[in-house]
Short mmCIF file of C-alpha atoms and ligand atoms in Angstrom, two decimals:
data_model
loop_
_atom_site.label_atom_id
_atom_site.label_comp_id
_atom_site.label_asym_id
_atom_site.label_seq_id
_atom_site.Cartn_x
_atom_site.Cartn_y
_atom_site.Cartn_z
CA MET A 1 14.20 -1.03 -24.32
CA SER A 2 13.85 -1.55 -28.02
CA GLY A 3 10.71 -2.31 -29.98
CA GLU A 4 12.66 -5.22 -31.39
CA ALA A 5 13.07 -6.80 -27.95
CA ALA A 6 9.36 -6.31 -27.27
CA ARG A 7 8.49 -8.03 -30.54
CA ALA A 8 10.92 -10.85 -29.77
CA LEU A 9 9.30 -11.27 -26.35
CA VAL A 10 5.84 -11.63 -27.87
CA ALA A 11 7.15 -14.13 -30.44
CA ARG A 12 8.82 -16.17 -27.70
CA LEU A 13 5.85 -16.03 -25.31
CA ARG A 14 3.62 -17.31 -28.07
CA THR A 15 5.69 -20.47 -28.25
CA VAL A 16 6.07 -21.11 -24.50
CA VAL A 17 2.84 -19.83 -22.91
CA PRO A 18 -0.76 -20.94 -23.59
CA ASP A 19 -2.68 -18.39 -25.72
CA GLY A 20 -5.45 -17.99 -23.16
CA CYS A 21 -3.02 -16.47 -20.61
CA LEU A 22 -1.79 -13.70 -22.88
CA VAL A 23 -3.30 -10.33 -23.60
CA LEU A 24 -1.44 -8.73 -26.51
CA PRO A 25 -1.82 -5.29 -28.12
CA SER A 26 -3.83 -6.91 -30.93
CA SER A 27 -6.44 -8.22 -28.46
CA PRO A 28 -9.77 -6.38 -27.95
CA ARG A 29 -9.15 -6.84 -24.19
CA TYR A 30 -5.79 -5.07 -24.30
CA ASP A 31 -6.91 -1.49 -23.67
CA THR A 32 -8.84 -2.47 -20.55
CA ALA A 33 -6.21 -4.93 -19.36
CA ARG A 34 -3.35 -2.45 -19.54
CA GLN A 35 -5.05 0.15 -17.28
CA VAL A 36 -4.00 0.73 -13.69
CA TYR A 37 -5.84 2.76 -11.07
CA ASN A 38 -3.92 5.97 -11.72
CA ARG A 39 -4.57 6.94 -15.34
CA MET A 40 -1.50 9.20 -15.33
CA HIS A 41 0.43 5.97 -16.00
CA ASP A 42 -0.90 5.24 -19.46
CA HIS A 43 1.62 2.62 -20.52
CA ARG A 44 1.56 0.08 -23.32
CA PRO A 45 3.13 -3.21 -22.25
CA ALA A 46 4.40 -5.58 -24.95
CA ALA A 47 2.42 -8.38 -23.30
CA ILE A 48 0.20 -8.96 -20.29
CA LEU A 49 0.37 -12.42 -18.77
CA ARG A 50 -2.43 -13.72 -16.57
CA SER A 51 -1.52 -17.02 -15.02
CA LEU A 52 -0.77 -18.60 -11.65
CA ASP A 53 0.80 -21.66 -13.28
CA GLU A 54 4.34 -21.80 -11.97
CA THR A 55 5.75 -23.40 -15.09
CA VAL A 56 4.17 -20.75 -17.30
CA LEU A 57 5.44 -17.97 -15.04
CA ARG A 58 8.98 -19.38 -15.04
CA LYS A 59 9.03 -19.59 -18.83
CA ALA A 60 7.76 -16.03 -19.13
CA LEU A 61 10.36 -14.72 -16.67
CA THR A 62 13.16 -16.53 -18.43
CA SER A 63 12.03 -15.06 -21.76
CA ALA A 64 11.91 -11.53 -20.34
CA ALA A 65 15.27 -11.88 -18.61
CA THR A 66 17.01 -13.30 -21.67
CA LEU A 67 15.70 -10.52 -23.89
CA GLU A 68 16.31 -7.90 -21.16
CA VAL A 69 12.69 -6.80 -21.29
CA PRO A 70 11.42 -5.01 -18.16
CA VAL A 71 8.91 -6.81 -15.95
CA ALA A 72 6.13 -5.31 -13.82
CA VAL A 73 3.95 -7.31 -11.42
CA ARG A 74 0.35 -6.32 -10.68
CA GLY A 75 -1.74 -7.16 -7.63
CA GLY A 76 -4.72 -4.81 -7.40
CA GLY A 77 -3.08 -2.19 -9.68
CA HIS A 78 -3.68 0.61 -7.16
CA HIS A 79 -0.22 2.01 -6.46
CA ILE A 80 -0.38 5.70 -7.25
CA GLY A 81 3.13 5.53 -8.73
CA GLY A 82 1.91 3.15 -11.47
CA PHE A 83 4.49 0.56 -10.40
CA SER A 84 2.49 -2.33 -11.79
CA THR A 85 2.69 -1.41 -15.44
CA VAL A 86 5.49 -0.75 -17.90
CA ASP A 87 5.94 0.44 -21.46
CA ALA A 88 7.08 -2.22 -23.95
CA GLY A 89 7.65 -4.74 -21.17
CA LEU A 90 5.98 -7.77 -19.63
CA VAL A 91 3.18 -7.22 -17.10
CA ILE A 92 2.44 -10.20 -14.91
CA ASP A 93 -1.12 -9.43 -13.94
CA PHE A 94 -2.60 -11.26 -10.95
CA SER A 95 -5.58 -8.95 -10.59
CA GLU A 96 -8.05 -11.70 -11.52
CA PHE A 97 -6.70 -14.19 -8.98
CA ARG A 98 -8.56 -13.12 -5.87
CA ALA A 99 -9.37 -16.27 -3.87
CA VAL A 100 -9.12 -16.29 -0.08
CA ALA A 101 -9.14 -19.57 1.87
CA TYR A 102 -9.58 -19.65 5.63
CA ASP A 103 -8.39 -22.52 7.80
CA PRO A 104 -10.33 -22.55 11.10
CA HIS A 105 -7.76 -24.85 12.78
CA THR A 106 -4.81 -22.52 12.30
CA GLN A 107 -6.99 -19.36 12.08
CA THR A 108 -4.89 -18.45 9.07
CA ALA A 109 -5.98 -17.05 5.71
CA ARG A 110 -4.29 -18.08 2.45
CA VAL A 111 -4.65 -15.37 -0.11
CA ARG A 112 -4.10 -15.26 -3.87
CA PRO A 113 -1.92 -12.37 -5.04
CA GLY A 114 -4.72 -10.42 -6.77
CA ALA A 115 -7.10 -10.40 -3.79
CA ARG A 116 -8.56 -7.06 -2.79
CA LEU A 117 -9.16 -5.88 0.75
CA GLY A 118 -12.91 -6.40 0.25
CA ASP A 119 -12.31 -10.06 -0.68
CA LEU A 120 -10.63 -10.69 2.66
CA ASP A 121 -13.16 -8.65 4.61
CA THR A 122 -16.25 -10.40 3.27
CA GLN A 123 -14.85 -13.91 3.22
CA LEU A 124 -13.25 -13.80 6.65
CA ALA A 125 -16.29 -12.10 8.22
CA ALA A 126 -18.26 -15.25 7.42
CA TYR A 127 -15.99 -17.01 9.96
CA GLY A 128 -16.08 -14.13 12.44
CA ARG A 129 -12.45 -13.20 11.59
CA CYS A 130 -10.55 -10.39 9.90
CA VAL A 131 -7.10 -9.15 8.86
CA PRO A 132 -6.48 -5.45 9.61
CA SER A 133 -6.07 -3.71 6.26
CA GLY A 134 -6.73 -0.41 4.45
CA THR A 135 -9.79 1.74 3.97
CA VAL A 136 -10.86 1.33 0.32
CA SER A 137 -12.03 -2.16 -0.50
CA ASP A 138 -10.78 -2.45 -4.10
CA THR A 139 -7.13 -1.89 -3.05
CA GLY A 140 -4.90 -4.94 -3.55
CA ILE A 141 -3.77 -6.76 -0.42
CA THR A 142 -0.37 -7.67 -1.89
CA GLY A 143 0.87 -4.16 -2.66
CA LEU A 144 -0.67 -2.88 0.58
CA THR A 145 1.23 -5.46 2.64
CA LEU A 146 4.53 -4.81 0.86
CA GLY A 147 4.36 -1.15 1.94
CA GLY A 148 2.83 -1.68 5.42
CA GLY A 149 -0.95 -1.31 5.38
CA ILE A 150 -2.65 1.44 7.40
CA GLY A 151 -6.34 1.05 8.18
CA TRP A 152 -9.13 1.36 10.70
CA LEU A 153 -7.60 -1.06 13.22
CA VAL A 154 -4.09 0.45 13.20
CA ALA A 155 -4.41 2.02 16.67
CA GLY A 156 -4.76 -1.31 18.44
CA HIS A 157 -3.60 -3.95 15.99
CA GLY A 158 -0.92 -2.28 13.89
CA LEU A 159 -0.37 -2.65 10.17
CA THR A 160 -1.49 -5.27 7.67
CA CYS A 161 2.11 -6.48 7.30
CA ASP A 162 2.18 -7.14 11.06
CA HIS A 163 -0.26 -10.01 10.50
CA LEU A 164 1.60 -11.62 7.60
CA SER A 165 2.80 -15.07 8.59
CA GLY A 166 4.26 -16.31 5.33
CA ALA A 167 4.41 -16.08 1.55
CA ARG A 168 5.38 -18.12 -1.49
CA VAL A 169 7.74 -16.21 -3.73
CA LEU A 170 8.95 -17.13 -7.23
CA LEU A 171 12.41 -15.72 -7.88
CA ALA A 172 13.86 -14.67 -11.23
CA ASP A 173 16.05 -17.80 -11.29
CA GLY A 174 12.97 -20.01 -11.08
CA ARG A 175 13.22 -21.09 -7.44
CA ILE A 176 10.11 -20.92 -5.29
CA LEU A 177 10.74 -19.94 -1.69
CA ASP A 178 8.44 -20.46 1.24
CA VAL A 179 9.18 -17.33 3.22
CA SER A 180 8.36 -16.87 6.90
CA ARG A 181 9.84 -15.97 10.25
CA ASP A 182 11.77 -19.28 10.12
CA GLN A 183 12.70 -19.47 6.45
CA HIS A 184 14.41 -16.76 4.41
CA ARG A 185 13.83 -14.43 7.28
CA ASP A 186 15.57 -11.51 5.59
CA LEU A 187 13.17 -11.62 2.66
CA PHE A 188 10.17 -12.04 4.99
CA HIS A 189 11.39 -8.96 6.84
CA ALA A 190 11.37 -6.97 3.57
CA LEU A 191 7.92 -8.19 2.55
CA ARG A 192 6.59 -6.92 5.87
CA GLY A 193 6.29 -3.26 4.97
CA GLY A 194 9.76 -2.60 3.55
CA GLY A 195 8.27 -0.71 0.60
CA ALA A 196 10.88 -2.02 -1.82
CA GLY A 197 8.81 -4.71 -3.52
CA ALA A 198 9.08 -8.47 -3.25
CA PHE A 199 12.42 -9.20 -5.02
CA GLY A 200 10.38 -11.82 -6.87
CA ILE A 201 6.76 -12.67 -7.57
CA ILE A 202 4.43 -13.36 -4.67
CA LEU A 203 2.23 -16.32 -5.50
CA GLU A 204 0.45 -16.54 -2.17
CA LEU A 205 0.28 -14.64 1.11
CA ARG A 206 -0.64 -16.13 4.50
CA PHE A 207 -2.08 -14.05 7.31
CA ARG A 208 -2.86 -14.67 10.96
CA THR A 209 -6.43 -13.53 11.53
CA LEU A 210 -8.09 -11.71 14.43
CA PRO A 211 -11.59 -12.10 15.84
CA LEU A 212 -13.92 -9.74 13.96
CA PRO A 213 -14.11 -6.65 16.14
CA ARG A 214 -17.29 -4.90 17.21
CA ILE A 215 -16.73 -1.39 16.04
CA THR A 216 -18.29 1.99 16.66
CA ALA A 217 -17.51 4.24 13.71
CA GLY A 218 -18.65 7.28 11.78
CA SER A 219 -17.86 10.89 10.87
CA VAL A 220 -18.10 14.08 12.89
CA ARG A 221 -18.24 16.96 10.41
CA PHE A 222 -17.17 20.56 10.85
CA PRO A 223 -17.23 23.59 8.54
CA LEU A 224 -13.82 24.54 7.19
CA ASN A 225 -13.57 27.63 9.38
CA ARG A 226 -13.52 25.34 12.46
CA ALA A 227 -11.12 22.78 10.96
CA ALA A 228 -7.77 24.11 12.20
CA ASP A 229 -9.10 24.58 15.73
CA VAL A 230 -10.53 21.04 15.83
CA LEU A 231 -7.24 19.57 14.58
CA HIS A 232 -5.27 21.56 17.19
CA ARG A 233 -7.61 20.16 19.86
CA ILE A 234 -7.08 16.62 18.59
CA HIS A 235 -3.31 17.14 18.80
CA ALA A 236 -3.64 18.38 22.38
CA LEU A 237 -5.64 15.28 23.34
CA LEU A 238 -3.18 12.95 21.62
CA GLU A 239 -0.21 14.68 23.27
CA GLU A 240 -1.74 13.64 26.60
CA ARG A 241 -2.43 10.07 25.51
CA THR A 242 -2.73 8.28 22.15
CA PRO A 243 -5.53 5.73 22.37
CA THR A 244 -4.98 2.09 21.51
CA SER A 245 -8.56 1.38 20.57
CA LEU A 246 -9.57 4.48 18.63
CA THR A 247 -8.25 5.11 15.11
CA LEU A 248 -8.72 8.70 14.04
CA ALA A 249 -8.49 9.84 10.41
CA PRO A 250 -9.67 13.44 10.03
CA THR A 251 -10.00 14.43 6.38
CA LEU A 252 -10.15 17.88 4.84
CA LEU A 253 -12.26 17.57 1.71
CA HIS A 254 -15.15 18.93 -0.29
CA ARG A 255 -18.56 17.36 0.20
CA ASP A 256 -21.11 18.37 -2.43
CA GLY A 257 -18.74 21.17 -3.39
CA VAL A 258 -18.49 22.56 0.17
CA PRO A 259 -15.12 22.36 1.99
CA GLU A 260 -15.18 20.74 5.43
CA LEU A 261 -13.31 18.69 8.00
CA SER A 262 -14.71 15.22 8.45
CA VAL A 263 -13.32 13.57 11.57
CA ASP A 264 -13.69 9.93 10.54
CA LEU A 265 -13.10 7.49 13.37
CA CYS A 266 -13.29 3.85 14.34
CA CYS A 267 -13.36 2.53 17.92
CA HIS A 268 -12.38 -1.12 18.07
CA GLY A 269 -11.93 -1.82 21.77
CA ASP A 270 -14.46 -3.26 24.19
CA ALA A 271 -17.60 -1.33 25.16
CA ARG A 272 -15.94 0.35 28.15
CA GLU A 273 -12.95 1.57 26.12
CA THR A 274 -15.24 2.78 23.36
CA ALA A 275 -17.35 4.78 25.82
CA ARG A 276 -14.21 6.23 27.44
CA GLU A 277 -12.54 7.24 24.15
CA THR A 278 -15.64 8.66 22.48
CA THR A 279 -16.59 10.66 25.60
CA ARG A 280 -13.08 12.11 25.82
CA LEU A 281 -12.99 13.07 22.14
CA LYS A 282 -16.53 14.43 22.19
CA LYS A 283 -15.62 16.64 25.13
CA GLY A 284 -12.43 17.76 23.37
CA ILE A 285 -13.80 18.65 19.93
CA GLY A 286 -17.58 18.89 20.25
CA GLY A 287 -19.64 18.56 17.06
CA ASP A 288 -22.55 16.42 15.93
CA TRP A 289 -21.93 12.76 16.78
CA SER A 290 -25.18 11.35 15.41
CA ASP A 291 -23.33 9.50 12.61
CA VAL A 292 -21.06 7.64 15.04
CA THR A 293 -22.70 4.31 15.75
CA GLU A 294 -22.04 0.60 16.00
CA ARG A 295 -21.53 -0.82 12.48
CA PRO A 296 -20.60 -4.14 10.87
CA TYR A 297 -16.82 -4.03 10.28
CA PRO A 298 -16.89 -5.12 6.58
CA ARG A 299 -19.41 -2.40 5.81
CA TRP A 300 -17.28 0.32 7.40
CA GLN A 301 -14.31 -1.03 5.44
CA ALA A 302 -16.20 -0.17 2.23
CA HIS A 303 -17.82 3.01 3.55
CA PHE A 304 -15.62 5.42 1.58
CA ASP A 305 -15.36 3.38 -1.64
CA SER A 306 -17.62 5.65 -3.69
CA SER A 307 -15.20 8.58 -3.27
CA PHE A 308 -12.35 6.64 -4.91
CA LEU A 309 -13.89 5.06 -7.97
CA PRO A 310 -11.67 4.88 -11.05
CA PRO A 311 -11.01 6.05 -13.72
CA MET A 312 -9.13 9.12 -12.54
CA ARG A 313 -5.73 10.68 -12.82
CA GLY A 314 -4.00 11.06 -9.47
CA TYR A 315 -1.11 12.64 -7.60
CA TRP A 316 -0.37 11.90 -3.94
CA LYS A 317 2.24 13.12 -1.53
CA SER A 318 2.65 11.85 2.02
CA THR A 319 4.46 13.28 5.02
CA HIS A 320 5.04 11.40 8.27
CA SER A 321 6.35 13.01 11.42
CA THR A 322 7.53 11.64 14.74
CA ARG A 323 5.87 14.59 16.46
CA LEU A 324 2.34 15.97 16.34
CA ALA A 325 3.86 18.99 14.68
CA LEU A 326 2.44 19.19 11.15
CA ASP A 327 0.49 22.43 11.09
CA PRO A 328 -3.35 22.29 10.95
CA ASP A 329 -3.53 25.91 9.79
CA LEU A 330 -1.39 25.10 6.76
CA MET A 331 -3.46 22.00 6.03
CA THR A 332 -6.62 24.07 6.04
CA ASP A 333 -5.00 26.67 3.76
CA ALA A 334 -3.95 23.86 1.41
CA LEU A 335 -7.56 22.77 0.98
CA ARG A 336 -8.62 26.37 0.40
CA ALA A 337 -5.98 26.58 -2.37
CA ALA A 338 -6.98 23.29 -4.01
CA PRO A 339 -7.54 23.61 -7.76
CA THR A 340 -10.62 21.37 -7.80
CA ALA A 341 -12.99 19.68 -5.39
CA ARG A 342 -11.43 16.19 -5.58
CA CYS A 343 -8.33 17.32 -3.69
CA SER A 344 -8.16 16.26 -0.05
CA LEU A 345 -5.86 15.98 2.96
CA LEU A 346 -6.06 12.84 5.05
CA VAL A 347 -4.50 12.99 8.51
CA GLU A 348 -3.61 9.69 10.17
CA TYR A 349 -2.43 9.22 13.77
CA PHE A 350 -0.47 6.31 15.16
CA ASN A 351 0.17 4.75 18.52
CA THR A 352 3.91 4.14 18.41
CA ASP A 353 3.72 1.53 21.21
CA THR A 354 1.34 -0.52 19.09
CA LEU A 355 3.57 -0.14 16.02
CA HIS A 356 6.71 -1.05 17.97
CA ALA A 357 5.07 -4.10 19.53
CA HIS A 358 5.07 -5.62 16.02
CA ALA A 359 8.44 -4.25 14.89
CA GLU A 360 10.56 -7.38 15.18
CA GLY A 361 11.15 -8.97 11.80
CA SER A 362 9.64 -6.10 9.83
CA ALA A 363 11.31 -3.54 7.58
CA TYR A 364 8.49 -1.00 7.91
CA PRO A 365 10.47 2.20 8.49
CA LEU A 366 7.85 4.49 10.07
CA ARG A 367 7.17 2.92 13.45
CA ASP A 368 8.14 6.14 15.21
CA SER A 369 5.60 8.20 13.26
CA ARG A 370 2.93 9.80 15.38
CA MET A 371 1.11 11.33 12.44
CA GLY A 372 0.98 11.31 8.66
CA VAL A 373 -0.64 13.69 6.21
CA LEU A 374 -1.57 12.60 2.69
CA LEU A 375 -2.24 15.31 0.12
CA SER A 376 -4.25 13.65 -2.57
CA ALA A 377 -5.44 15.09 -5.85
CA ARG A 378 -7.73 13.28 -8.30
CA TRP A 379 -9.00 14.69 -11.56
CA PRO A 380 -10.38 13.35 -14.83
CA ASP A 381 -8.71 15.50 -17.47
CA ARG A 382 -5.11 15.42 -18.76
CA ALA A 383 -5.21 19.21 -19.28
CA GLN A 384 -5.44 19.60 -15.48
CA ASP A 385 -2.29 17.56 -14.71
CA ASP A 386 0.06 20.47 -14.08
CA THR A 387 -2.19 22.41 -11.70
CA HIS A 388 -2.88 19.35 -9.55
CA VAL A 389 0.73 18.17 -9.42
CA HIS A 390 1.83 21.70 -8.61
CA TRP A 391 -0.72 21.91 -5.77
CA GLY A 392 0.41 18.60 -4.26
CA ARG A 393 4.11 19.48 -4.46
CA THR A 394 3.86 23.07 -3.26
CA TRP A 395 1.67 22.42 -0.25
CA THR A 396 3.64 19.36 0.77
CA GLU A 397 6.83 21.42 0.69
CA ARG A 398 5.15 24.04 2.87
CA LEU A 399 3.91 21.42 5.28
CA ARG A 400 7.36 19.86 5.54
CA SER A 401 9.19 23.16 5.82
CA GLY A 402 11.03 23.49 9.16
CA HIS A 403 10.63 19.76 9.92
CA ASP A 404 13.92 18.06 9.20
CA SER A 405 13.00 14.50 10.10
CA VAL A 406 9.91 13.97 7.97
CA ARG A 407 9.54 10.79 5.91
CA ALA A 408 6.99 9.59 3.37
CA TYR A 409 4.94 6.38 3.41
CA SER A 410 5.96 4.24 0.42
CA ASN A 411 2.38 3.12 -0.31
CA TYR A 412 1.34 6.74 -0.78
CA SER A 413 4.42 7.99 -2.68
CA ASP A 414 5.78 7.73 -6.16
CA THR A 415 9.48 7.55 -6.97
CA SER A 416 9.83 11.33 -7.19
CA ASP A 417 9.68 11.59 -3.40
CA SER A 418 13.17 11.40 -1.95
CA HIS A 419 11.63 11.06 1.52
CA ALA A 420 9.89 7.84 0.58
CA GLY A 421 10.05 5.16 3.18
CA MET A 422 13.23 3.24 2.76
CA ALA A 423 15.81 5.98 3.21
CA GLY A 424 18.60 4.65 5.40
CA ALA A 425 17.85 1.03 4.58
CA GLY A 426 19.97 1.11 1.40
CA ASN A 427 22.64 -1.37 2.43
CA ALA A 428 20.16 -3.93 3.72
CA LEU A 429 18.21 -3.64 0.49
CA ARG A 430 21.33 -4.06 -1.62
CA ARG A 431 22.16 -7.25 0.29
CA LEU A 432 18.66 -8.58 -0.37
CA GLU A 433 18.97 -7.65 -3.99
CA LYS A 434 22.23 -9.54 -4.39
CA THR A 435 20.75 -12.60 -2.71
CA TYR A 436 17.33 -12.78 -4.30
CA ASP A 437 17.28 -10.66 -7.46
CA PRO A 438 20.90 -10.06 -8.53
CA ASP A 439 19.96 -9.16 -12.09
CA ARG A 440 17.34 -6.68 -10.85
CA LEU A 441 14.51 -8.17 -12.87
CA PHE A 442 12.04 -6.84 -10.29
CA ALA A 443 13.77 -3.57 -9.46
CA ARG A 444 10.84 -1.28 -10.13
CA GLY A 445 9.04 1.23 -7.90
CA HIS A 446 10.93 2.51 -4.89
CA ARG A 447 13.68 -0.03 -5.44
CA ALA A 448 14.47 1.40 -8.87
CA GLY A 449 16.37 4.26 -7.23
CA LEU A 450 18.88 1.94 -5.56
CA THR A 451 22.28 1.82 -7.17
CA ASP A 452 22.69 -1.02 -9.60
CA THR A 453 24.97 -3.40 -7.72
CA ARG A 454 25.55 -5.90 -10.51
CA LYS A 455 28.88 -4.49 -11.63
CA ALA A 456 30.18 -4.28 -8.09
CA ARG A 457 29.64 -7.98 -7.41
CA THR A 458 32.68 -9.95 -6.23
CA PRO A 459 33.21 -13.62 -5.31
CA GLN A 460 33.35 -12.50 -1.66
CA ASP A 461 29.92 -10.93 -2.03
CA ASP A 462 28.56 -14.17 -3.41
CA GLN A 463 30.02 -16.08 -0.47
CA GLN A 464 28.60 -13.62 2.05
CA ASN A 465 25.21 -13.49 0.45
CA ARG A 466 24.53 -17.17 0.03
CA LEU A 467 20.87 -17.99 0.50
CA PRO A 468 20.01 -18.62 4.14
CA SER A 469 19.40 -22.30 4.86
CA GLY A 470 15.89 -23.70 4.58
CA PRO A 471 13.95 -25.67 2.03
CA THR A 472 13.32 -24.25 -1.42
CA THR A 473 10.62 -26.10 -3.30
CA PRO A 474 10.72 -27.03 -6.07
CA THR A 475 14.06 -26.32 -7.70
CA ALA A 476 13.95 -24.71 -11.11
CA PRO A 477 14.29 -27.10 -14.00
C1 LIG B 501 -8.02 4.37 -3.56
C2 LIG B 501 -6.83 3.94 -2.75
C3 LIG B 501 -6.97 3.74 -1.40
C4 LIG B 501 -5.87 3.35 -0.63
N1 LIG B 501 -6.04 3.18 0.72
C5 LIG B 501 -4.98 2.80 1.47
C6 LIG B 501 -5.13 2.61 2.87
O1 LIG B 501 -6.20 2.79 3.43
N2 LIG B 501 -4.04 2.22 3.58
C7 LIG B 501 -2.83 2.02 2.99
O2 LIG B 501 -1.90 1.67 3.70
N3 LIG B 501 -2.66 2.20 1.67
C8 LIG B 501 -3.71 2.58 0.91
N4 LIG B 501 -3.54 2.78 -0.43
C9 LIG B 501 -2.23 2.58 -1.02
C10 LIG B 501 -2.03 1.12 -1.36
O3 LIG B 501 -1.64 0.44 -0.20
C11 LIG B 501 -0.92 0.95 -2.39
O4 LIG B 501 -1.34 1.61 -3.54
C12 LIG B 501 -0.65 -0.52 -2.70
O5 LIG B 501 0.53 -0.61 -3.42
C13 LIG B 501 -1.78 -1.12 -3.50
O6 LIG B 501 -1.52 -2.46 -3.79
P1 LIG B 501 -1.99 -3.11 -5.16
O7 LIG B 501 -1.67 -4.54 -5.12
O8 LIG B 501 -3.41 -2.70 -5.45
O9 LIG B 501 -1.10 -2.28 -6.18
P2 LIG B 501 -0.20 -2.65 -7.43
O10 LIG B 501 -0.03 -1.34 -8.12
O11 LIG B 501 -0.72 -3.80 -8.19
O12 LIG B 501 1.15 -3.09 -6.74
C14 LIG B 501 1.87 -2.24 -5.91
C15 LIG B 501 3.31 -2.73 -5.81
O13 LIG B 501 3.32 -4.05 -5.29
C16 LIG B 501 3.93 -4.93 -6.24
N5 LIG B 501 3.18 -6.19 -6.29
C17 LIG B 501 1.85 -6.32 -6.36
N6 LIG B 501 1.54 -7.62 -6.42
C18 LIG B 501 2.70 -8.31 -6.41
C19 LIG B 501 3.03 -9.68 -6.45
N7 LIG B 501 2.11 -10.65 -6.54
N8 LIG B 501 4.32 -10.03 -6.40
C20 LIG B 501 5.29 -9.09 -6.33
N9 LIG B 501 5.03 -7.77 -6.29
C21 LIG B 501 3.75 -7.39 -6.33
C22 LIG B 501 3.82 -4.23 -7.57
O14 LIG B 501 4.79 -4.69 -8.47
C23 LIG B 501 3.99 -2.79 -7.17
O15 LIG B 501 5.35 -2.47 -7.01
C24 LIG B 501 -4.62 3.15 -1.23
C25 LIG B 501 -4.48 3.35 -2.61
C26 LIG B 501 -5.57 3.75 -3.36
C27 LIG B 501 -5.40 4.01 -4.83
#
């Protein structure tokens, strides 16, 4: 991408887009506006556009496409791979558009594309409702849903994408599609956890909501020398039976500089199930359970926020397995070898029956996973990049060694991970690409690795890949 094209884009945007929507390199707001969560991705876009006006967005997309300038779309800006920014390109930044509207008649939430998990949690709680989501409240709901969405209710209620009921998507050619189970089903399928992006710009998401659960949650902490044993015991219990109302997320981390295992957990069944599951786990692993108590759900959703405050540089690597086979001893060794105290290993467990109950019409590729391990490194200083990246890579390789069927969760992986999510779904993705984004305007992130199909297009392809029937409103001018 040439500097000339970037300059031409800015000149063109200035004539077709209101000034107030644009943040340009000359603006005092630019340096803040261009930042994403992971400061490793320190890019300088040619222009940042903040608007939900469909006409403005269409004009901006047409300008970028004509000048062949790359486009990145930002929800909450949290993807660790820095997918929502781009050098010398156009960033469409929705991070300020965070409204959530709840309709009590349909029990559905309509969500703006920049909404964070905390926006949904607090606003829906006022109606006694929720949407299962992730565990840090500043994460964007749009990116989270596109990759799946693993959180405290996953054991019983599945992923965030399992509660998506529809979306409005603006395509590169200017059409706006209302996407749902009944309309543009193939695209809806991809939005539900496919991990390959939206093939367009999501202007609104719609979710079915659940009654706000009563939860019992907290952390049972162990010194590091007990960690491997406790994790082995958890695996033995889960081999017998994986609960549907207890989500377990043990984390190996440093607290106040001291390494430990914190078995973080959330029971979300009724009182009898909660008593049964906590008693069983308590008997199995022991420890001090005084922190595990009944808590308001929105508060538990934000409980770990202070450990993830930006700005930081970050490197994550995720490994999912269909067996409870990833080795607790190695995980413990990995924490011992961590270069600094902000490195951690998060272990997540899944009930595959729950995940499969929601599988129809979803491209989420990890419904057979029984566990996932996320090695996460965060550090403030550029000089420490190499040691942290090396730690994440090396220990992930060791953890994966001998396991041939491991995969990675797209929301926790950058493009360097060949195991990331969508492996095996290539042909389906190429079909979607031809139908919805043939010129690959939105082919960033995990989709960037797909072969460019433009040259291979034939008239037969076009015939085969006509848009599925269903209204498209309104048609591009
Ligand atoms: C601190 C932290 C905690 C996390 N916790 C969890 C967790 O508990 N569970 C979990 O499953 N994941 C978690 N994640 C991962 C998270 O789900 C992904 O990073 C997700 O992509 C974040 O979405 P976002 O909108 O904030 O990110 P962005 O970086 O803005 O977007 C991510 C991707 O979605 C695309 N996108 C965003 N908005 C739109 C739009 N309107 N239209 C089209 N495409 C769009 C972007 O182009 C990009 O490719 C966490 C990440 C962080 C940094």
